[in-house]
Amino acid sequence: MTEPTMAEDIRVSRDIVYGSGRIQVGSTPRERALKLDIYEPAVERGDRSRPALIMAFGGAFHRGDKWADEFEQDGQRNTPVSDYCRMFARRGYVAFSIDYRLVQEDPDPGSTPVIADPHDIPMSRVAHVRSLLGLPAADAPMIWAGIEAATDDMAKAFGFVQSKAQNLGIDPERIVVGGFSAGARIALNACYGERLAAAAVVSLSGYMGNAELLRLVVGGQGLPPALLVHGENDLDYIAAQVGPMRQHFEATKVGCEAWQVTGASHFYPADSVAVRHDGKVSTVEAAVVAFVDRSTRRDRAPHDGL
């Protein structure tokens, strides 16, 4: 482990290796280390069975990192996942911001595919970001491989946190996974496709296609609940899919909350005003905190509905 650094009232340990993943599979395959940062209260509070939150950054599977994934569009900027980790560390959680493999690393997609048809993947945002980065156009199988590799990395991070739960003072039955944009998609994929034993999943502008919803989010299997947050003017395929996602979760009796961030694009800060599907008004931060706190209550049976 790296030496912890103190930041206000939390302790941050950086670049902890949680596993490895193959990259450059089409040329000279090699393993690269996968790392995470740990955020926890600076002062022990006597509770050595704490809830945990694992967060993955956004960036269209091409950019961003576990420390900084802030982007701006039309004057709007998102809160990075590292700041969400700080928020929860101050609330007594142990939070983790994870690294994962990116598309341009040519990663191994693994042997546990979640997305059945690569051509079902929306490509508009990926194409835009590749243009910003000066990369040539990518085909659907290339993006599919990156998403599958990143999903495997989230699953590895979850397994690492579970295996270190006792050392870190974590309750292994109270671990929530989540992320922003691409990070939210891999959290959803890992949770429902890789069947992580998570307490809940937090999706900040994430996405699941209809084929994956129908195949993976099924009733009677004790699946964890989901929080679905999106901007009012989010990416077209995300804004269009939140309603069908919520309806499917409700039809299969898997717990779900959907929040729309008023006037926001794909990028919105945590203090933005949001409206729940039943009309309740809050902020993104308050909605996430309430959902995660409720999902990790000690008296809540694993995978209860909300």
C-alpha angles and dihedrals in degrees: 000000000000118000110273117249123210119235116177107298097344136074119227124198112190136207100010109173110234099172144311138261136198119252136175088040093160095055123011107356117213139160120250127195119253114214140191139189121229122216118191140152111286091223123052111239098197094258111115095174101068131163118251139210125203115197132189123202128239131236110125090276088290110075144018127065141219092274102043129019100149115142132172133216126172091347094308122117131187128230109250119243089242088065091052087053090053091049092055095042087058087054092056099266128128104232130192129200108198138207119219138178119277130218096251090058088069093231129196107258091211130219101283105074117189100181109065098196120032089202090067090068113107106239105186098094093040090052091050094050093045088053090051090051093047093245124144121250115286129217124232096256090056092053090043091056091051093049093047092049092049090048090053089050092054089051090050091050090051091050091049093052091048091050092050095041096111094047091047095044093245130148102231091210092057102060118128123195126204149133149174124275107317088014091054091050093054090046090054092044093048094044098049102020099041091033097231113192090236125154091226144331127240116207117190102188093334129152143215122182123231093252091056093044093053094045101039110026101066132153127252096034100097094244119181120255124257134221110209116195124176139163119255087237096032125147106307097244092048095047091047094049102048093078095050090045093053092045091051093048090050093046091053092043093241109144115256142167123190123198128185117207107224114245093347130138122208088297121064135153122242093251093060119124113253134185122214121223089257093053100261112145124216141128125275091248094049092046092051093045094049092048095047093044091051093046092052100044112139091229093052116101114233112276094004115161117257 
